[in-house]
JSON list of C-alpha atoms in Angstrom, two decimals:
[
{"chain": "D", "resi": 6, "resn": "UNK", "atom": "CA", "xyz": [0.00, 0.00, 0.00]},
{"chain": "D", "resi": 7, "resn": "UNK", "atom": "CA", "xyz": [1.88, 3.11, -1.35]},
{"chain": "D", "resi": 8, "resn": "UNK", "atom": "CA", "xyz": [0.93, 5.65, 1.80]},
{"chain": "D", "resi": 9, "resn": "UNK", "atom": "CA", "xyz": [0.06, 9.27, 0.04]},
{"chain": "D", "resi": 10, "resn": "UNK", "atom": "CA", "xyz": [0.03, 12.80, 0.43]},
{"chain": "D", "resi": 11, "resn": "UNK", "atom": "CA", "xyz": [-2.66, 14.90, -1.06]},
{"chain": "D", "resi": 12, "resn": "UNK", "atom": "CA", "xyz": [-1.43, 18.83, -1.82]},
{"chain": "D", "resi": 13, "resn": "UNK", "atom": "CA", "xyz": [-4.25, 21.36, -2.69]},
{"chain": "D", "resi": 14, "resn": "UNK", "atom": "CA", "xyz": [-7.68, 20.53, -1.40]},
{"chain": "D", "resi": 15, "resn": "UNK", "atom": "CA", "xyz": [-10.01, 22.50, -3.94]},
{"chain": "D", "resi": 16, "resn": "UNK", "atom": "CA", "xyz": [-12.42, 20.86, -6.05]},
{"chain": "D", "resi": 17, "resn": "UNK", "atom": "CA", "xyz": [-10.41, 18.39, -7.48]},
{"chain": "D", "resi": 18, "resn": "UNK", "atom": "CA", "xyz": [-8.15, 17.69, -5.19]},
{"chain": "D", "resi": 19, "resn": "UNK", "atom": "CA", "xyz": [-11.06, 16.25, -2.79]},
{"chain": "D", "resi": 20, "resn": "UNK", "atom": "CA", "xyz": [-12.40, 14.70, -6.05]},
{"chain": "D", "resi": 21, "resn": "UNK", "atom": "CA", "xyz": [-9.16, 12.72, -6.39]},
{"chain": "D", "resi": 22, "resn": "UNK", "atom": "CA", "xyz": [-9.02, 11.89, -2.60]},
{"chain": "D", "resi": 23, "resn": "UNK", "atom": "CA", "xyz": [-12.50, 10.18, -2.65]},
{"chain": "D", "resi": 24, "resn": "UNK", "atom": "CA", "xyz": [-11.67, 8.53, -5.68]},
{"chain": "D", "resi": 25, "resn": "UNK", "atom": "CA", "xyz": [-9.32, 6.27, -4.32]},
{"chain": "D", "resi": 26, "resn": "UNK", "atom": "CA", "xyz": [-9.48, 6.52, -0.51]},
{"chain": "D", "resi": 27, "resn": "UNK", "atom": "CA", "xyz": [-11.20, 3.18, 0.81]},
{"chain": "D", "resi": 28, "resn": "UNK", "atom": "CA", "xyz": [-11.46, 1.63, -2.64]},
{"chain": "D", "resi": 29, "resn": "UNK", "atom": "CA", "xyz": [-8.17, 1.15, -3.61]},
{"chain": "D", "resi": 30, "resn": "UNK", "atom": "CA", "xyz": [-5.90, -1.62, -2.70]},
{"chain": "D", "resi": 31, "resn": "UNK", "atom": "CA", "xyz": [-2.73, 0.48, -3.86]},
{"chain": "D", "resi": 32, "resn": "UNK", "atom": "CA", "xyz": [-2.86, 3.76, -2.40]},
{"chain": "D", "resi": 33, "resn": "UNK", "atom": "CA", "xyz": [-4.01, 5.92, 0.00]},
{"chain": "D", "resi": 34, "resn": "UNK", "atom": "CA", "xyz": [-4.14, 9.14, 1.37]},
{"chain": "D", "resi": 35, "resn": "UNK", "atom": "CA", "xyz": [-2.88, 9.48, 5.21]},
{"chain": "D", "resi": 36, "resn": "UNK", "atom": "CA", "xyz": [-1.80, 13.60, 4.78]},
{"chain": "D", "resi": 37, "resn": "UNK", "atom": "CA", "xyz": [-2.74, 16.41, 3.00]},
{"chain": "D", "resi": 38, "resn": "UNK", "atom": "CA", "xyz": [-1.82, 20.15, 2.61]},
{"chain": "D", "resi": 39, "resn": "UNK", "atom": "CA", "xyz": [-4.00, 23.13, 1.19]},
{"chain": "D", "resi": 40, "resn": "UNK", "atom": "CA", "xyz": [-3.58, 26.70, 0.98]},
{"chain": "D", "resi": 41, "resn": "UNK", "atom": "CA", "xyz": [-6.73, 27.54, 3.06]},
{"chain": "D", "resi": 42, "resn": "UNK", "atom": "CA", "xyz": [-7.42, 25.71, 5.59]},
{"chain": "D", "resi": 43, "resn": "UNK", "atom": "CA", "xyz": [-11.08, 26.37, 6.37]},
{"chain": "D", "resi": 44, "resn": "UNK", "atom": "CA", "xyz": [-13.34, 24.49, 8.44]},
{"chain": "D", "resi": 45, "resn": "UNK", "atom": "CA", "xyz": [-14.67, 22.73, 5.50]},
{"chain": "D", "resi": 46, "resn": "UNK", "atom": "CA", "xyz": [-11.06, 21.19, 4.65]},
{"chain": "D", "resi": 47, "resn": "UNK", "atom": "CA", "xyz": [-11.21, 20.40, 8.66]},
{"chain": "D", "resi": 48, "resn": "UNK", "atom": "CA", "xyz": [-14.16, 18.16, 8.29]},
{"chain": "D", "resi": 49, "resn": "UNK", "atom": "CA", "xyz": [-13.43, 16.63, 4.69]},
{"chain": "D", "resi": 50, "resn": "UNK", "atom": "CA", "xyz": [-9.79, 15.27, 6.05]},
{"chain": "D", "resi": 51, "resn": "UNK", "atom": "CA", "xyz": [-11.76, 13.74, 9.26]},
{"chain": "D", "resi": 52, "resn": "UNK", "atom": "CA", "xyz": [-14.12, 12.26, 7.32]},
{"chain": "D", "resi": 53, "resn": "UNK", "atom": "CA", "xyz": [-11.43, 11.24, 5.14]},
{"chain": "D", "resi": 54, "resn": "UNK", "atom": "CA", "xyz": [-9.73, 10.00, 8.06]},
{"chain": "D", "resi": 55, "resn": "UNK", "atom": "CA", "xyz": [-5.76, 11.56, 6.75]},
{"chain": "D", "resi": 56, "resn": "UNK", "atom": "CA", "xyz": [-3.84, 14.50, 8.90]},
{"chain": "D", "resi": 57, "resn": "UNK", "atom": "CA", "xyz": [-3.34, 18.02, 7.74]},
{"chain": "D", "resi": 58, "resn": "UNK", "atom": "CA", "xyz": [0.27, 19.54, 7.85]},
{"chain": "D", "resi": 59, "resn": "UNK", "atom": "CA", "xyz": [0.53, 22.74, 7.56]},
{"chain": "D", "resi": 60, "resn": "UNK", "atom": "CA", "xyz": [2.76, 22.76, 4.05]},
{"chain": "D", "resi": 61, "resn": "UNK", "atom": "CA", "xyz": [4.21, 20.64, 1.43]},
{"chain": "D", "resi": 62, "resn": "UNK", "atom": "CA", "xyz": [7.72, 21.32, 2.83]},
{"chain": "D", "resi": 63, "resn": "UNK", "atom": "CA", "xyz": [6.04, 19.29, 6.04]},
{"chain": "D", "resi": 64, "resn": "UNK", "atom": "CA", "xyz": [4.83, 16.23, 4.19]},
{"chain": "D", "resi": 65, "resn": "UNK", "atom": "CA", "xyz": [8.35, 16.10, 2.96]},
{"chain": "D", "resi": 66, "resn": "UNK", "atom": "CA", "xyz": [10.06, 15.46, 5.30]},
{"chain": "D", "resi": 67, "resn": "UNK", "atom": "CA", "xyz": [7.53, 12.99, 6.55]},
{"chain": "D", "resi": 68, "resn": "UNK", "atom": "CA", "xyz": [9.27, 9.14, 6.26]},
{"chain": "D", "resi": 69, "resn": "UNK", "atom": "CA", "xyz": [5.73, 7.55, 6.67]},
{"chain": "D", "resi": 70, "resn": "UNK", "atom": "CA", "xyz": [4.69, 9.22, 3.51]},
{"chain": "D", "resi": 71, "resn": "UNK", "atom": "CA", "xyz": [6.03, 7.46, 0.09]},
{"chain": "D", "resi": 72, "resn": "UNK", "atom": "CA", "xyz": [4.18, 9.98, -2.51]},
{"chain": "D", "resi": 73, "resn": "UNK", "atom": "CA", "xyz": [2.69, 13.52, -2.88]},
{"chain": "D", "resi": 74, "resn": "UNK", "atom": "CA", "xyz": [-0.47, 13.73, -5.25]},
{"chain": "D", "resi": 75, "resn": "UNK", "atom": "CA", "xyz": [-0.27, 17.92, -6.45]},
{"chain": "D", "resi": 76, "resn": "UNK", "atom": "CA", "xyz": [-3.50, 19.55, -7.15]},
{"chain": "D", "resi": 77, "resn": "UNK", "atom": "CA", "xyz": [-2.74, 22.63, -7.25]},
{"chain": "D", "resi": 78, "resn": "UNK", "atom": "CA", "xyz": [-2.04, 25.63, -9.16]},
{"chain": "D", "resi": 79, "resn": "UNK", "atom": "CA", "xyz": [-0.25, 24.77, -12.46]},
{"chain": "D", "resi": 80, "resn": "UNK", "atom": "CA", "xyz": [2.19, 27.97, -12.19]},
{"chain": "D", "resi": 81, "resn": "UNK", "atom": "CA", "xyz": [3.58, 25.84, -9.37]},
{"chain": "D", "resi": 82, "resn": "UNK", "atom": "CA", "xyz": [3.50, 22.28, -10.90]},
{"chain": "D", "resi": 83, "resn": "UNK", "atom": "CA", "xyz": [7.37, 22.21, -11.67]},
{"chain": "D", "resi": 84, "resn": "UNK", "atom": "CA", "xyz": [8.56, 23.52, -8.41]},
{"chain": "D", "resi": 85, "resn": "UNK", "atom": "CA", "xyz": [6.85, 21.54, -6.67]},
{"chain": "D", "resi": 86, "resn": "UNK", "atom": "CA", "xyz": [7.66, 17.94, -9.03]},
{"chain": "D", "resi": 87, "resn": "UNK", "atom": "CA", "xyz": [11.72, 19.26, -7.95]},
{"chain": "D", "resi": 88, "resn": "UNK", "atom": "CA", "xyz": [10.92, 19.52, -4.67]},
{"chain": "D", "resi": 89, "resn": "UNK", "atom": "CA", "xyz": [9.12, 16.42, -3.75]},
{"chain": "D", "resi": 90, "resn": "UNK", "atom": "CA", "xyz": [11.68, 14.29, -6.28]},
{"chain": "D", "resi": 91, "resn": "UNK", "atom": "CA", "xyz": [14.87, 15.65, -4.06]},
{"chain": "D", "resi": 92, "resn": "UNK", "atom": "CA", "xyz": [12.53, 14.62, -1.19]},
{"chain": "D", "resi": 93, "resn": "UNK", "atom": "CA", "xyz": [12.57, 11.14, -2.26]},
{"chain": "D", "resi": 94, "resn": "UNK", "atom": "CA", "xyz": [8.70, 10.82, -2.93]},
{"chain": "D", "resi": 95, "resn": "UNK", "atom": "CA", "xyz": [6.81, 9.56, -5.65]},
{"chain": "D", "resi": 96, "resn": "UNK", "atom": "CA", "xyz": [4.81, 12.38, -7.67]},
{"chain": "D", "resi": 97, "resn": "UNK", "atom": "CA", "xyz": [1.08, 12.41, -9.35]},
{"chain": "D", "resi": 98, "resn": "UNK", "atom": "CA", "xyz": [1.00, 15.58, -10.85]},
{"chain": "D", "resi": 99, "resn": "UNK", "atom": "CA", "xyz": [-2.12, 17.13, -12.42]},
{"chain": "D", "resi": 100, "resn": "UNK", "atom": "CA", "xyz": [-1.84, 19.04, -15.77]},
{"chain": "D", "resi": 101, "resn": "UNK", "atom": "CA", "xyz": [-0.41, 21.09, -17.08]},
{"chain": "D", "resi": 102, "resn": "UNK", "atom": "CA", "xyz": [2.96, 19.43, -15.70]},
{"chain": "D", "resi": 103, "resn": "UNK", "atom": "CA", "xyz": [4.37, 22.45, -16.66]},
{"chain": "D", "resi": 104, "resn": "UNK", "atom": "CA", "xyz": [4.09, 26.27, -18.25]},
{"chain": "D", "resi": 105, "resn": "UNK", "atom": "CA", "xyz": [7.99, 25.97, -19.94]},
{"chain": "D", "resi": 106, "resn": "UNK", "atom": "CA", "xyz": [9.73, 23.24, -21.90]},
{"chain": "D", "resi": 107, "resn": "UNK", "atom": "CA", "xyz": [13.01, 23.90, -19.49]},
{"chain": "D", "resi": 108, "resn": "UNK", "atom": "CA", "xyz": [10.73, 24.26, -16.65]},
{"chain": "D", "resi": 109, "resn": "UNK", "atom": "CA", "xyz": [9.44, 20.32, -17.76]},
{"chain": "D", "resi": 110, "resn": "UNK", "atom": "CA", "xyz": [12.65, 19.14, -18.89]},
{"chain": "D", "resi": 111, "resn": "UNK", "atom": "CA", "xyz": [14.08, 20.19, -15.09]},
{"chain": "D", "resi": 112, "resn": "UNK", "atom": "CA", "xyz": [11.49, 18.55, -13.03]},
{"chain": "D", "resi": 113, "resn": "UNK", "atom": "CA", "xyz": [11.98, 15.34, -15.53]},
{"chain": "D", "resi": 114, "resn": "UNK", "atom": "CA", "xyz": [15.45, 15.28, -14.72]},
{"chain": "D", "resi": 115, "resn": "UNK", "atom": "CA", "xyz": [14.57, 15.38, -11.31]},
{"chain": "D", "resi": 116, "resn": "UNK", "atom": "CA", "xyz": [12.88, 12.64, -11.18]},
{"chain": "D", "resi": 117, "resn": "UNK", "atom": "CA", "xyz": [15.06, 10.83, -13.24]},
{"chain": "D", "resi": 118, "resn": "UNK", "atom": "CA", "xyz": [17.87, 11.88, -10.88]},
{"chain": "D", "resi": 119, "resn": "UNK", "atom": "CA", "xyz": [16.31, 10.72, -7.88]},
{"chain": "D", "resi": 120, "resn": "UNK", "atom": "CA", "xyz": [15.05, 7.38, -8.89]},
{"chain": "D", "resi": 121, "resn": "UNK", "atom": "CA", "xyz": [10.80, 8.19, -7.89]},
{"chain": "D", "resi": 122, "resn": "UNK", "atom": "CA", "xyz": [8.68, 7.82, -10.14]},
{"chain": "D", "resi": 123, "resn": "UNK", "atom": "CA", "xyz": [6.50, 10.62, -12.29]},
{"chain": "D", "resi": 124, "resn": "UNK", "atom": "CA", "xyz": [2.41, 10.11, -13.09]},
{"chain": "D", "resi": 125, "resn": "UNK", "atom": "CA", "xyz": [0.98, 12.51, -14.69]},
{"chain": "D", "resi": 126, "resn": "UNK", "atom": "CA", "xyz": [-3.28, 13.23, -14.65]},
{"chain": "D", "resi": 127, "resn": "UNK", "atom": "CA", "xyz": [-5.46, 13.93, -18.00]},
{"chain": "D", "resi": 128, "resn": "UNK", "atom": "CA", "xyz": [-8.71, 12.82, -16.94]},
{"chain": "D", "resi": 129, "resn": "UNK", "atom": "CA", "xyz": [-9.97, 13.32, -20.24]},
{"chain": "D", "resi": 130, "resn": "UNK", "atom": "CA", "xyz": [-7.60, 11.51, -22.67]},
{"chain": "D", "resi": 131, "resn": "UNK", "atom": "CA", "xyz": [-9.99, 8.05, -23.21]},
{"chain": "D", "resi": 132, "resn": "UNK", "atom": "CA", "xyz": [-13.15, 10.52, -23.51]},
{"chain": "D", "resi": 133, "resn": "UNK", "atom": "CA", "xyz": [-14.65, 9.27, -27.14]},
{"chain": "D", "resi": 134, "resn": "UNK", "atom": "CA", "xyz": [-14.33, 13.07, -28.74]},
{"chain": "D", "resi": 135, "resn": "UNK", "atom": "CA", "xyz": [-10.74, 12.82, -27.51]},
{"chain": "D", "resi": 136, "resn": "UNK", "atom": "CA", "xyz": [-9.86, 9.88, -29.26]},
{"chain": "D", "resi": 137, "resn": "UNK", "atom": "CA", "xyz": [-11.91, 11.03, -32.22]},
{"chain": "D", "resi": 138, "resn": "UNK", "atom": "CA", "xyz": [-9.95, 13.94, -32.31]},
{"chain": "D", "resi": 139, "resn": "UNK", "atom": "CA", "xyz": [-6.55, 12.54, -31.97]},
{"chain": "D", "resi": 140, "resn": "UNK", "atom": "CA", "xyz": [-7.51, 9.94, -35.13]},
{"chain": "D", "resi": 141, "resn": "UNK", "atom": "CA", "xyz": [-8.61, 13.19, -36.79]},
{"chain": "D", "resi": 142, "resn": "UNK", "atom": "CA", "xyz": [-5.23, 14.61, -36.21]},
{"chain": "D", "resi": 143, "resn": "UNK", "atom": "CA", "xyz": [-3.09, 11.47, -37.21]},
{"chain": "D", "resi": 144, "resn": "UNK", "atom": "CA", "xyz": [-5.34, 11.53, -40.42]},
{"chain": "D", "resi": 145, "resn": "UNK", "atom": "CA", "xyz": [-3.98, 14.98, -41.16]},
{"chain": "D", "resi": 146, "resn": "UNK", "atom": "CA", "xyz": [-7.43, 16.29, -41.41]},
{"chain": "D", "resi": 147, "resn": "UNK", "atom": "CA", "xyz": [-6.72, 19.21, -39.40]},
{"chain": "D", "resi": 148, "resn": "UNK", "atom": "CA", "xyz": [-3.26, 20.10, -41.03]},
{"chain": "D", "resi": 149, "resn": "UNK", "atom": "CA", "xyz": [-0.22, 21.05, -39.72]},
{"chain": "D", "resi": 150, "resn": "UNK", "atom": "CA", "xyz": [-1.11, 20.89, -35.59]},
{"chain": "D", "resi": 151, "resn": "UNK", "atom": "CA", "xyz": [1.14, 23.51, -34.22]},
{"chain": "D", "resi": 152, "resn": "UNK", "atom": "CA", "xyz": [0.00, 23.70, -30.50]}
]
């Protein structure tokens, strides 16, 4: 059971937490960190049942924890992936993974360096009009893709 900690409790980052917490046999969450703790957060880590630290820099340098799940704000994505990798945790990292191709190639090499392991999340990528899309693409239909 990989032991996990959650980082960024908005919207999605609860929706990730109930989507594996009691029905997965491969991870859980036992910590989390948000921005804003508000009384809300409070109750939705009790129910939960994982601790709140107070920062990401905490669950760090926690030994019980083997990976950080990031949910939060994109602009930090590649900062944080660095961080967590010289840390010695596993990273899920929700997309963007990053806003610069040096800023992606560094946390990469990070990972690489350290020897953790990198997932990244695109909820979307089996949806049907995404798959229709990329077929479209590999067709050429649309042209030259740029971006």
């Amino acid at each position: 059971m990989l032991d996990a900690a959650i980082v960024g409790l908005g919207w999605w980052g609860k929706t990730l937490v109930e989507s594996v917490q009691g029905r997965s046999d491969t991870i859980r969450f036992t910590a989390g960190a948000t921005r804003t703790v508000s009384h809300e957060v409070e109750a939705f880590a009790k129910d939960q049942k994982f601790r709140l630290a107070d920062s990401l820099e905490m669950l760090l340098t926690d030994s019980s924890l083997d990976a950080i799940v990031l949910a939060t704000p994109h602009s930090v994505h590649a900062l944080q992936v660095i961080t967590a990798a010289r840390a010695g945790k596993h990273v899920f990292c929700e997309k963007p993974f990053a806003l610069t191709r040096d800023d992606a190639e560094s946390a990469a090499a990070a990972i690489g360096k350290a020897g953790v392991t990198l997932g990244l999340g695109y909820n979307r990528r089996f949806h049907p009009e995404m798959i229709k899309l990329r077929e479209r693409i590999r067709n050429g239909e649309l042209g030259t893709v740029m971006h």
